[in-house]
Amino acid sequence: MNSNDQNGNFEKKRLRPRYVTDRSTYTQPEFDSDFAGVPATKHTFKEQAGMFARENVYCSWRRLGSLLMTVLPFLGIMRRYRVREYLLNDIMAGITVAIMQIPQGMGYAMLAAVPPVYGLYVSFFGPLVYFFFGTSRHVSIGTFAVVSLMLAGSVNRLASTASTEVNITDSLTRTEPSIESGKYSAIEVASSITLLVAFFQLGMSVLRLGSLSTYLSDQLVVGFTTGSSVHVFTSQVKRVLGLDIPSFSGLFNIVYTYIEIFKRIAETNIASLVISLICIVLLVLSKQFLDDKFKKFARTPVPMELLLVISGTSLSYVFNFGAKYDLEIVGEIPTGLPAPRLPPIDIWSAVVGDAFAVAIVAFTVNLSLGKIFAKKHNYEVHSNQELFASGIVNAVTSCFSGFISSASLSRSLVQEGAGCKTQITSLVSCSILLFVLLFLGPLFEYLPNCVLAAIILVALKGMFLQYKKLLNLFRHSKTDFAIWVVTWASTVFLDVTYGLGIGVGFSLLTIIWRTNHPQVAVMGRLDDTDIYKDISIYQPVFELPCIKIVRFEASLYFANAEYFRNMLYAVSEVTPTKLKRVRRHMEKKLEKKEGIKCKNGSQQSLESQNSCNSKESASSVQSLELQNPLGLTNFDPSIDLSGFRNDGLEMEETLGSEEVVNMPVSVTDTDLKFMIIDCSMFSYVDITGVQTLAQIIKEYDEVDIMVILVSCRHNVRAMLQQSGFYKTLSADRLFLTVHDAVLYAVQSTSEKYLLKSASAPNILGHF
């Protein structure tokens, strides 16, 4: 017999074990009294500070090693470095990325409104410093288009040189800075902002605010990075088409960019377009068909990006593409390194807002890309260390005439696709960049920018494939789908800064909405068991007569306390305040009716005369009727009470005053006698929540419905104790489990009372 068939038959024939429990019911105080554990020892602040110092403030060689591994993650990576497996891949990826760093550094420097050579300094110092302090093995640190565009607004506003950038937002809402515009050069303004960004990032690292990244869900991160990739794609379209158009920043900058592109589409450089298409086709064919076969022999993918760069540079030099076909080429690359100097800091008051926004965006890009690659390659990225690494990188770069460094989406994808294993790739790339800066700069002057644009566009393929997952995401979670779409749309159409803020804000709003409007489950009992489940999910379970069991599936605090009370009213079908008003109204009507009969006097019976002469006696009889509503007498079945059970205020308007007077007292009552609230989902309760519980219990007590709390956690009970909950309400209202409370309700309910009339519910029959 097939083993699968044997396993299937075994599962069908397997007898599940059964258990029988025989114990007393427990209220929470009874259980605590019988099985109290060792009370937690309370320490003073001085004692706690001493224990913290003894545990954390000490010196040892092991602690020193652990500290070094934390601050300098490269030590741990190098300890596990596999030379034969990793080195060749890292070298090839480093060479490929280095070739990209040269034109991208120069191009993105122009986007930041600074001379092109300063982008090369960022491309050299950024990856070099990140190698020692960063935790991601695959991100490529250096210039990034989105960050450069954000920086350009402040540079254009404060620097002494003009820029080709158009800031849509500033043109609508421009405010004068507090310092004299034009006092500093463009690179001085850029490096000053970079140093302020570094201080922001280092400060957040010291405060351990990297943990705030936990609020960046996967959907938010993917939506943000995919939206950013649209900006990167757009920045390369004009290079593919060979169009010379200005860069835009601010709200709806991508819309203005495409409007400008379509206005000038007739000016497309055919040579640039053809070369770009050839490069794109070769790259796609290489990725789709050649990489897997090539890995069998060289253990690395085909270095098609490197081959295209070398071929493009050679052909451009031989056939003079720049002059003959009017192609945009990299141009002159200066040689040498700048001397270190401290940037000016007196402009910080004018750029503090811009610097903080860029600091958040740059860190988010680093962490987002790091998380994506870490998840793909099975390692961890530490958010606080990434903050620290970003701060150190920007601090060093700013002192060497550089501007803000960030992980580049396009280069990181190329670096990972080229076989990168560790940040040794960055050392290889920096070595090549240093050699180029010192000796070989002029050799890359003839490289067409359209070749680099084609490499970047193909590298974005992985990010654009994220769109294929949207339908599946929509099917699994509408909320996560909404977070993705809102973050992506705001990033693309508004701006990267606004997109990130809106995405985080919308994500937090979904959390607030779900905690403010959680599921409220009405529980039923599975026959002959102590199992209670949601009646809307499990059909075999049933509600017990006179008992309503409710589970509020969230913590109870100020934001959802009112919702909690309203939902209890709804599921119990009893609103105590309305029920009390109806009872008072009917009491007055009955008293009025008895008074009228007394005045008429012609057909009074002896009982009526006694009730007229003694109002106290009549009130006593009426009180007994209210307390014993299930003793239904003189009930007129012709009266239609549907829809009036809980909102008796409408009775008089609908039935008329005379019908209300003739209505028996019991119609304003309810069969519900016990409300059991399952508090197992309460992870915490605040003061407002405690007050709401006390108010609910008091309101239901006034209409003869007892509220019982079950499965309260220790911290919830402690909050009840500290807030004075037990001063007005007995702790015996708390039970250990739902079944304990149900058994108490059954025992407390008189069988005689329940069976007084044939129509009364028989709860004992269920046990």
CSV table of C-alpha atoms in Angstrom, one decimal, residues 90-495:
chain,number,residue,atom,x,y,z
A,90,ASP,CA,32.8,41.0,-5.5
A,91,ILE,CA,35.6,42.1,-7.8
A,92,MET,CA,33.4,41.9,-10.9
A,93,ALA,CA,30.5,43.8,-9.2
A,94,GLY,CA,32.9,46.4,-7.9
A,95,ILE,CA,34.3,47.1,-11.4
A,96,THR,CA,30.8,47.3,-12.8
A,97,VAL,CA,29.6,49.7,-10.1
A,98,ALA,CA,32.7,51.8,-10.3
A,99,ILE,CA,32.1,52.4,-14.0
A,100,MET,CA,28.5,53.5,-13.1
A,101,GLN,CA,29.7,55.7,-10.3
A,102,ILE,CA,31.7,58.0,-12.5
A,103,PRO,CA,28.9,59.3,-14.8
A,104,GLN,CA,26.2,58.9,-12.2
A,105,GLY,CA,28.2,60.9,-9.7
A,106,MET,CA,28.7,63.7,-12.2
A,107,GLY,CA,25.2,63.6,-13.4
A,108,TYR,CA,23.5,63.6,-10.0
A,109,ALA,CA,25.9,66.3,-8.8
A,110,MET,CA,24.4,68.5,-11.5
A,111,LEU,CA,20.9,67.6,-10.3
A,112,ALA,CA,22.0,68.8,-6.8
A,113,ALA,CA,23.0,72.1,-8.4
A,114,VAL,CA,26.8,71.7,-7.7
A,115,PRO,CA,29.7,71.2,-10.2
A,116,PRO,CA,30.0,67.6,-11.5
A,117,VAL,CA,33.4,66.8,-10.0
A,118,TYR,CA,31.9,66.9,-6.4
A,119,GLY,CA,29.7,63.9,-7.3
A,120,LEU,CA,32.9,61.9,-7.8
A,121,TYR,CA,34.1,62.7,-4.3
A,122,VAL,CA,30.7,61.5,-2.9
A,123,SER,CA,31.1,58.3,-4.9
A,124,PHE,CA,34.5,57.7,-3.4
A,125,PHE,CA,34.2,58.7,0.3
A,126,GLY,CA,30.6,57.5,0.8
A,127,PRO,CA,31.2,53.7,0.0
A,128,LEU,CA,34.6,53.8,1.6
A,129,VAL,CA,33.2,54.9,5.0
A,130,TYR,CA,30.1,52.8,4.8
A,131,PHE,CA,32.2,49.6,4.3
A,132,PHE,CA,33.4,50.0,8.0
A,133,PHE,CA,30.1,51.0,9.6
A,134,GLY,CA,27.2,49.6,7.5
A,135,THR,CA,25.3,46.4,8.0
A,136,SER,CA,23.9,45.9,4.5
A,137,ARG,CA,26.1,43.8,2.1
A,138,HIS,CA,24.5,44.8,-1.1
A,139,VAL,CA,23.5,48.5,-1.2
A,140,SER,CA,25.6,50.9,-3.2
A,141,ILE,CA,26.2,54.1,-1.3
A,142,GLY,CA,26.9,57.3,-3.2
A,143,THR,CA,24.9,59.8,-5.1
A,144,PHE,CA,21.1,59.2,-5.5
A,145,ALA,CA,18.9,61.2,-7.9
A,146,VAL,CA,16.0,61.7,-5.5
A,147,VAL,CA,18.2,63.0,-2.7
A,148,SER,CA,20.0,65.2,-5.1
A,149,LEU,CA,16.8,66.7,-6.3
A,150,MET,CA,15.7,67.4,-2.7
A,151,LEU,CA,19.0,69.1,-2.0
A,152,ALA,CA,18.9,71.3,-5.1
A,153,GLY,CA,16.0,73.4,-3.7
A,154,SER,CA,18.0,74.7,-0.8
A,155,VAL,CA,21.2,75.1,-2.9
A,156,ASN,CA,19.3,77.2,-5.5
A,157,ARG,CA,17.8,79.3,-2.8
A,158,LEU,CA,21.0,80.1,-0.9
A,159,ALA,CA,23.9,79.6,-3.2
A,160,SER,CA,25.6,82.4,-5.2
A,161,THR,CA,25.4,80.6,-8.6
A,162,ALA,CA,22.3,80.0,-10.7
A,163,SER,CA,20.9,76.5,-11.4
A,164,THR,CA,19.0,74.9,-14.2
A,165,GLU,CA,16.6,73.4,-11.8
A,166,VAL,CA,13.0,74.6,-11.5
A,167,ASN,CA,11.3,74.2,-8.1
A,168,ILE,CA,7.5,74.2,-8.6
A,169,THR,CA,6.7,74.4,-4.9
A,170,ASP,CA,9.1,77.2,-4.2
A,171,SER,CA,7.8,79.3,-7.1
A,172,LEU,CA,4.4,79.1,-5.5
A,173,THR,CA,5.3,79.5,-1.8
A,174,ARG,CA,8.7,81.1,-1.6
A,175,THR,CA,9.9,82.6,1.7
A,176,GLU,CA,13.1,84.6,2.1
A,177,PRO,CA,15.9,82.9,4.1
A,178,SER,CA,17.2,84.4,7.3
A,179,ILE,CA,20.7,84.8,5.9
A,180,GLU,CA,21.9,86.7,2.9
A,181,SER,CA,21.4,84.7,-0.3
A,182,GLY,CA,24.5,84.3,-2.4
A,183,LYS,CA,26.9,84.5,0.5
A,184,TYR,CA,28.2,81.0,-0.1
A,185,SER,CA,29.0,78.9,-3.2
A,186,ALA,CA,26.8,76.0,-4.2
A,187,ILE,CA,29.1,73.3,-2.8
A,188,GLU,CA,29.5,75.2,0.5
A,189,VAL,CA,25.7,75.3,0.9
A,190,ALA,CA,25.4,71.6,-0.1
A,191,SER,CA,28.2,70.4,2.3
A,192,SER,CA,26.7,72.5,5.1
A,193,ILE,CA,23.3,70.9,4.7
A,194,THR,CA,25.0,67.5,4.5
A,195,LEU,CA,26.8,68.1,7.9
A,196,LEU,CA,23.5,69.1,9.5
A,197,VAL,CA,21.9,65.9,8.0
A,198,ALA,CA,24.7,63.9,9.6
A,199,PHE,CA,24.0,65.4,13.0
A,200,PHE,CA,20.3,64.6,12.7
A,201,GLN,CA,21.1,61.0,11.9
A,202,LEU,CA,23.7,60.6,14.6
A,203,GLY,CA,21.4,62.2,17.1
A,204,MET,CA,18.6,59.7,16.2
A,205,SER,CA,21.1,56.9,16.4
A,206,VAL,CA,22.1,57.9,20.0
A,207,LEU,CA,18.4,58.1,20.9
A,208,ARG,CA,17.9,54.6,19.4
A,209,LEU,CA,15.2,56.0,17.1
A,210,GLY,CA,16.1,53.4,14.5
A,211,SER,CA,13.4,51.3,16.1
A,212,LEU,CA,10.9,53.6,14.5
A,213,SER,CA,11.6,51.7,11.3
A,214,THR,CA,9.3,49.0,12.7
A,215,TYR,CA,6.5,51.3,11.7
A,216,LEU,CA,7.7,51.0,8.1
A,217,SER,CA,5.7,47.9,7.0
A,218,ASP,CA,6.8,45.8,4.0
A,219,GLN,CA,4.0,47.2,1.9
A,220,LEU,CA,5.0,50.8,2.8
A,221,VAL,CA,8.7,50.1,2.0
A,222,VAL,CA,7.9,48.5,-1.3
A,223,GLY,CA,5.4,51.2,-2.2
A,224,PHE,CA,7.9,53.9,-1.4
A,225,THR,CA,10.9,52.3,-3.2
A,226,THR,CA,8.8,51.4,-6.2
A,227,GLY,CA,7.5,55.0,-6.3
A,228,SER,CA,11.0,56.3,-6.0
A,229,SER,CA,12.0,54.0,-8.9
A,230,VAL,CA,9.5,55.9,-11.1
A,231,HIS,CA,11.5,59.1,-10.4
A,232,VAL,CA,14.7,57.4,-11.2
A,233,PHE,CA,13.2,56.0,-14.4
A,234,THR,CA,11.9,59.5,-15.3
A,235,SER,CA,15.4,61.0,-14.7
A,236,GLN,CA,16.8,58.7,-17.4
A,237,VAL,CA,14.1,59.0,-20.0
A,238,LYS,CA,15.5,62.3,-21.2
A,239,ARG,CA,19.0,60.8,-21.5
A,240,VAL,CA,17.6,57.9,-23.6
A,241,LEU,CA,15.9,60.4,-25.9
A,242,GLY,CA,18.8,62.8,-25.9
A,243,LEU,CA,16.7,65.7,-24.8
A,244,ASP,CA,18.1,68.7,-22.9
A,245,ILE,CA,15.3,69.7,-20.5
A,246,PRO,CA,15.5,71.2,-17.0
A,247,SER,CA,14.9,69.2,-13.9
A,248,PHE,CA,11.9,69.9,-11.7
A,249,SER,CA,11.3,69.4,-8.0
A,250,GLY,CA,8.5,70.0,-5.6
A,251,LEU,CA,4.8,69.0,-5.9
A,252,PHE,CA,3.8,67.2,-9.1
A,253,ASN,CA,7.4,67.5,-10.5
A,254,ILE,CA,7.0,64.3,-12.4
A,255,VAL,CA,4.0,65.6,-14.2
A,256,TYR,CA,5.8,68.8,-15.3
A,257,THR,CA,8.8,66.7,-16.4
A,258,TYR,CA,6.7,64.5,-18.7
A,259,ILE,CA,4.8,67.6,-20.0
A,260,GLU,CA,8.2,69.1,-21.0
A,261,ILE,CA,9.3,65.8,-22.5
A,262,PHE,CA,6.2,65.5,-24.7
A,263,LYS,CA,6.5,69.1,-25.7
A,264,ARG,CA,10.0,68.4,-27.1
A,265,ILE,CA,9.5,64.8,-28.2
A,266,ALA,CA,10.1,66.0,-31.8
A,267,GLU,CA,13.7,67.0,-30.8
A,268,THR,CA,14.6,63.4,-29.9
A,269,ASN,CA,18.2,62.4,-30.8
A,270,ILE,CA,17.7,59.3,-33.0
A,271,ALA,CA,21.3,58.1,-32.4
A,272,SER,CA,20.8,58.3,-28.7
A,273,LEU,CA,17.5,56.4,-28.9
A,274,VAL,CA,19.0,53.7,-31.2
A,275,ILE,CA,22.1,53.1,-29.0
A,276,SER,CA,19.9,53.0,-25.9
A,277,LEU,CA,17.5,50.4,-27.4
A,278,ILE,CA,20.4,48.3,-28.5
A,279,CYS,CA,21.9,48.3,-25.0
A,280,ILE,CA,18.5,47.5,-23.5
A,281,VAL,CA,17.9,44.6,-25.8
A,282,LEU,CA,21.4,43.2,-25.1
A,283,LEU,CA,21.0,43.6,-21.3
A,284,VAL,CA,17.6,41.9,-21.3
A,285,LEU,CA,18.8,39.0,-23.5
A,286,SER,CA,21.8,38.6,-21.2
A,287,LYS,CA,19.7,38.5,-18.0
A,288,GLN,CA,17.1,36.2,-19.4
A,289,PHE,CA,19.2,33.6,-21.3
A,290,LEU,CA,22.9,34.0,-20.8
A,291,ASP,CA,23.4,34.5,-17.0
A,292,ASP,CA,22.4,31.0,-15.9
A,293,LYS,CA,24.5,29.3,-18.5
A,294,PHE,CA,27.5,31.5,-17.9
A,295,LYS,CA,27.3,30.8,-14.1
A,296,LYS,CA,28.0,27.2,-14.8
A,297,PHE,CA,31.5,28.1,-16.0
A,298,ALA,CA,32.5,31.3,-14.2
A,299,ARG,CA,30.2,31.3,-11.2
A,300,THR,CA,29.3,34.9,-12.0
A,301,PRO,CA,26.7,36.4,-14.3
A,302,VAL,CA,27.8,37.9,-17.7
A,303,PRO,CA,29.3,41.3,-16.9
A,304,MET,CA,27.2,42.8,-19.7
A,305,GLU,CA,27.1,46.2,-18.1
A,306,LEU,CA,30.9,46.4,-18.0
A,307,LEU,CA,31.1,45.2,-21.6
A,308,LEU,CA,28.6,47.8,-22.7
A,309,VAL,CA,30.5,50.6,-20.9
A,310,ILE,CA,33.8,49.6,-22.5
A,311,SER,CA,32.3,49.1,-25.9
A,312,GLY,CA,30.4,52.4,-25.8
A,313,THR,CA,33.4,54.3,-24.7
A,314,SER,CA,35.6,52.8,-27.4
A,315,LEU,CA,33.1,53.3,-30.2
A,316,SER,CA,32.4,56.8,-29.1
A,317,TYR,CA,36.1,57.7,-29.1
A,318,VAL,CA,36.8,56.0,-32.5
A,319,PHE,CA,33.7,57.4,-34.3
A,320,ASN,CA,33.5,60.7,-32.4
A,321,PHE,CA,29.8,60.2,-31.4
A,322,GLY,CA,29.8,63.4,-29.4
A,323,ALA,CA,30.5,65.7,-32.3
A,324,LYS,CA,29.2,63.6,-35.2
A,325,TYR,CA,25.8,62.6,-33.7
A,326,ASP,CA,25.4,65.3,-31.0
A,327,LEU,CA,25.4,62.7,-28.3
A,328,GLU,CA,25.7,63.8,-24.6
A,329,ILE,CA,28.9,62.3,-23.2
A,330,VAL,CA,30.4,62.2,-19.7
A,331,GLY,CA,32.9,65.0,-20.5
A,332,GLU,CA,36.0,66.1,-18.6
A,333,ILE,CA,36.8,64.4,-15.3
A,334,PRO,CA,39.2,66.4,-13.1
A,335,THR,CA,42.0,64.6,-11.3
A,336,GLY,CA,43.1,64.7,-7.6
A,337,LEU,CA,41.3,64.8,-4.2
A,338,PRO,CA,40.1,67.8,-2.2
A,339,ALA,CA,41.6,68.9,1.1
A,340,PRO,CA,39.4,68.4,4.2
A,341,ARG,CA,37.6,71.5,5.5
A,342,LEU,CA,34.7,72.2,7.8
A,343,PRO,CA,31.6,73.5,6.0
A,344,PRO,CA,29.9,76.8,7.1
A,345,ILE,CA,27.3,76.4,9.8
A,346,ASP,CA,25.7,79.8,10.0
A,347,ILE,CA,23.1,78.8,7.3
A,348,TRP,CA,21.6,76.0,9.4
A,349,SER,CA,18.8,78.1,10.7
A,350,ALA,CA,17.6,78.6,7.2
A,351,VAL,CA,17.8,74.9,6.1
A,352,VAL,CA,16.9,73.0,9.3
A,353,GLY,CA,13.6,71.8,7.9
A,354,ASP,CA,15.0,70.8,4.6
A,355,ALA,CA,17.9,69.0,6.3
A,356,PHE,CA,15.6,67.0,8.6
A,357,ALA,CA,13.4,65.9,5.6
A,358,VAL,CA,16.4,64.8,3.6
A,359,ALA,CA,17.9,63.0,6.6
A,360,ILE,CA,14.7,61.0,7.0
A,361,VAL,CA,14.4,60.2,3.3
A,362,ALA,CA,18.0,59.2,2.9
A,363,PHE,CA,17.9,56.9,5.9
A,364,THR,CA,14.6,55.4,4.7
A,365,VAL,CA,16.1,54.7,1.3
A,366,ASN,CA,19.1,53.1,2.9
A,367,LEU,CA,17.0,51.0,5.2
A,368,SER,CA,14.4,50.1,2.7
A,369,LEU,CA,16.8,48.8,0.1
A,370,GLY,CA,18.9,47.1,2.9
A,371,LYS,CA,15.8,45.3,4.1
A,372,ILE,CA,14.9,44.2,0.6
A,373,PHE,CA,18.3,42.7,-0.1
A,374,ALA,CA,18.6,41.3,3.5
A,375,LYS,CA,15.3,39.5,3.1
A,376,LYS,CA,16.4,38.1,-0.3
A,377,HIS,CA,19.8,36.9,0.9
A,378,ASN,CA,19.0,35.8,4.5
A,379,TYR,CA,20.8,38.2,6.8
A,380,GLU,CA,19.8,41.1,9.1
A,381,VAL,CA,20.1,44.9,8.7
A,382,HIS,CA,20.2,46.7,12.1
A,383,SER,CA,18.3,50.0,11.9
A,384,ASN,CA,20.2,51.9,14.7
A,385,GLN,CA,23.6,50.9,13.2
A,386,GLU,CA,22.4,52.0,9.8
A,387,LEU,CA,21.5,55.4,11.2
A,388,PHE,CA,24.9,55.6,12.8
A,389,ALA,CA,26.6,54.6,9.6
A,390,SER,CA,24.6,57.1,7.5
A,391,GLY,CA,25.6,59.9,10.0
A,392,ILE,CA,29.3,59.0,9.9
A,393,VAL,CA,29.3,58.7,6.1
A,394,ASN,CA,27.6,62.2,5.6
A,395,ALA,CA,29.8,63.8,8.3
A,396,VAL,CA,33.0,62.6,6.5
A,397,THR,CA,31.7,63.4,3.0
A,398,SER,CA,30.7,66.9,4.0
A,399,CYS,CA,34.3,67.7,5.2
A,400,PHE,CA,35.7,66.6,1.8
A,401,SER,CA,33.5,69.0,-0.3
A,402,GLY,CA,30.8,66.4,-0.8
A,403,PHE,CA,27.1,66.3,-0.5
A,404,ILE,CA,24.5,63.9,0.9
A,405,SER,CA,25.2,60.2,0.4
A,406,SER,CA,22.5,57.6,0.1
A,407,ALA,CA,21.9,54.2,-1.2
A,408,SER,CA,21.2,54.3,-4.9
A,409,LEU,CA,18.3,52.2,-6.2
A,410,SER,CA,19.7,51.7,-9.6
A,411,ARG,CA,23.3,51.0,-8.7
A,412,SER,CA,22.3,48.7,-5.8
A,413,LEU,CA,20.2,46.6,-8.2
A,414,VAL,CA,23.1,46.5,-10.7
A,415,GLN,CA,25.5,45.7,-7.9
A,416,GLU,CA,23.4,42.8,-6.6
A,417,GLY,CA,22.7,41.6,-10.1
A,418,ALA,CA,26.4,41.6,-11.0
A,419,GLY,CA,27.0,39.0,-8.2
A,420,CYS,CA,27.9,41.1,-5.2
A,421,LYS,CA,28.3,39.1,-2.0
A,422,THR,CA,29.7,41.7,0.5
A,423,GLN,CA,30.8,45.3,0.8
A,424,ILE,CA,34.2,44.3,-0.5
A,425,THR,CA,32.5,45.4,-3.7
A,426,SER,CA,32.7,49.0,-2.3
A,427,LEU,CA,36.4,48.7,-1.7
A,428,VAL,CA,37.0,47.5,-5.3
A,429,SER,CA,34.8,50.3,-6.6
A,430,CYS,CA,36.6,52.9,-4.4
A,431,SER,CA,40.0,51.6,-5.5
A,432,ILE,CA,39.0,52.1,-9.2
A,433,LEU,CA,37.5,55.5,-8.5
A,434,LEU,CA,40.6,56.6,-6.7
A,435,PHE,CA,42.7,55.4,-9.6
A,436,VAL,CA,40.4,57.2,-12.1
A,437,LEU,CA,40.5,60.4,-10.1
A,438,LEU,CA,44.3,60.4,-9.9
A,439,PHE,CA,45.2,59.0,-13.3
A,440,LEU,CA,42.5,57.8,-15.7
A,441,GLY,CA,39.8,60.4,-15.7
A,442,PRO,CA,40.2,61.5,-19.3
A,443,LEU,CA,39.7,57.9,-20.6
A,444,PHE,CA,35.9,58.0,-19.7
A,445,GLU,CA,35.2,61.4,-21.2
A,446,TYR,CA,33.7,59.8,-24.4
A,447,LEU,CA,31.3,57.5,-22.7
A,448,PRO,CA,27.7,58.3,-24.0
A,449,ASN,CA,25.2,59.0,-21.2
A,450,CYS,CA,22.5,57.1,-23.0
A,451,VAL,CA,24.5,53.8,-22.4
A,452,LEU,CA,24.4,54.5,-18.7
A,453,ALA,CA,20.7,55.4,-18.9
A,454,ALA,CA,20.0,52.0,-20.6
A,455,ILE,CA,21.8,50.2,-17.8
A,456,ILE,CA,19.8,52.0,-15.2
A,457,LEU,CA,16.5,51.3,-16.9
A,458,VAL,CA,17.1,47.6,-17.1
A,459,ALA,CA,18.3,47.5,-13.5
A,460,LEU,CA,14.9,48.8,-12.5
A,461,LYS,CA,13.1,45.8,-13.9
A,462,GLY,CA,13.1,44.0,-10.5
A,463,MET,CA,11.4,47.0,-8.9
A,464,PHE,CA,8.8,47.3,-11.6
A,465,LEU,CA,8.0,43.5,-11.2
A,466,GLN,CA,6.5,44.4,-7.8
A,467,TYR,CA,3.4,45.6,-9.7
A,468,LYS,CA,2.6,41.9,-10.5
A,469,LYS,CA,2.1,41.3,-6.8
A,470,LEU,CA,-0.6,43.9,-6.4
A,471,LEU,CA,-3.5,41.7,-7.4
A,472,ASN,CA,-2.5,39.0,-4.9
A,473,LEU,CA,-2.0,41.7,-2.2
A,474,PHE,CA,-5.5,43.0,-2.9
A,475,ARG,CA,-7.0,39.5,-2.5
A,476,HIS,CA,-5.2,38.8,0.8
A,477,SER,CA,-5.5,42.2,2.5
A,478,LYS,CA,-7.4,45.3,1.4
A,479,THR,CA,-5.7,47.4,4.1
A,480,ASP,CA,-2.1,46.5,3.1
A,481,PHE,CA,-3.1,47.1,-0.6
A,482,ALA,CA,-4.4,50.6,0.4
A,483,ILE,CA,-1.1,51.3,2.2
A,484,TRP,CA,0.9,50.3,-0.9
A,485,VAL,CA,-1.2,52.3,-3.3
A,486,VAL,CA,-1.4,55.5,-1.2
A,487,THR,CA,2.4,55.4,-0.5
A,488,TRP,CA,3.2,54.8,-4.2
A,489,ALA,CA,0.8,57.4,-5.5
A,490,SER,CA,1.9,60.1,-3.1
A,491,THR,CA,5.6,59.4,-3.8
A,492,VAL,CA,5.1,59.5,-7.5
A,493,PHE,CA,2.8,62.4,-8.0
A,494,LEU,CA,3.5,64.6,-5.0
A,495,ASP,CA,7.2,64.2,-4.1
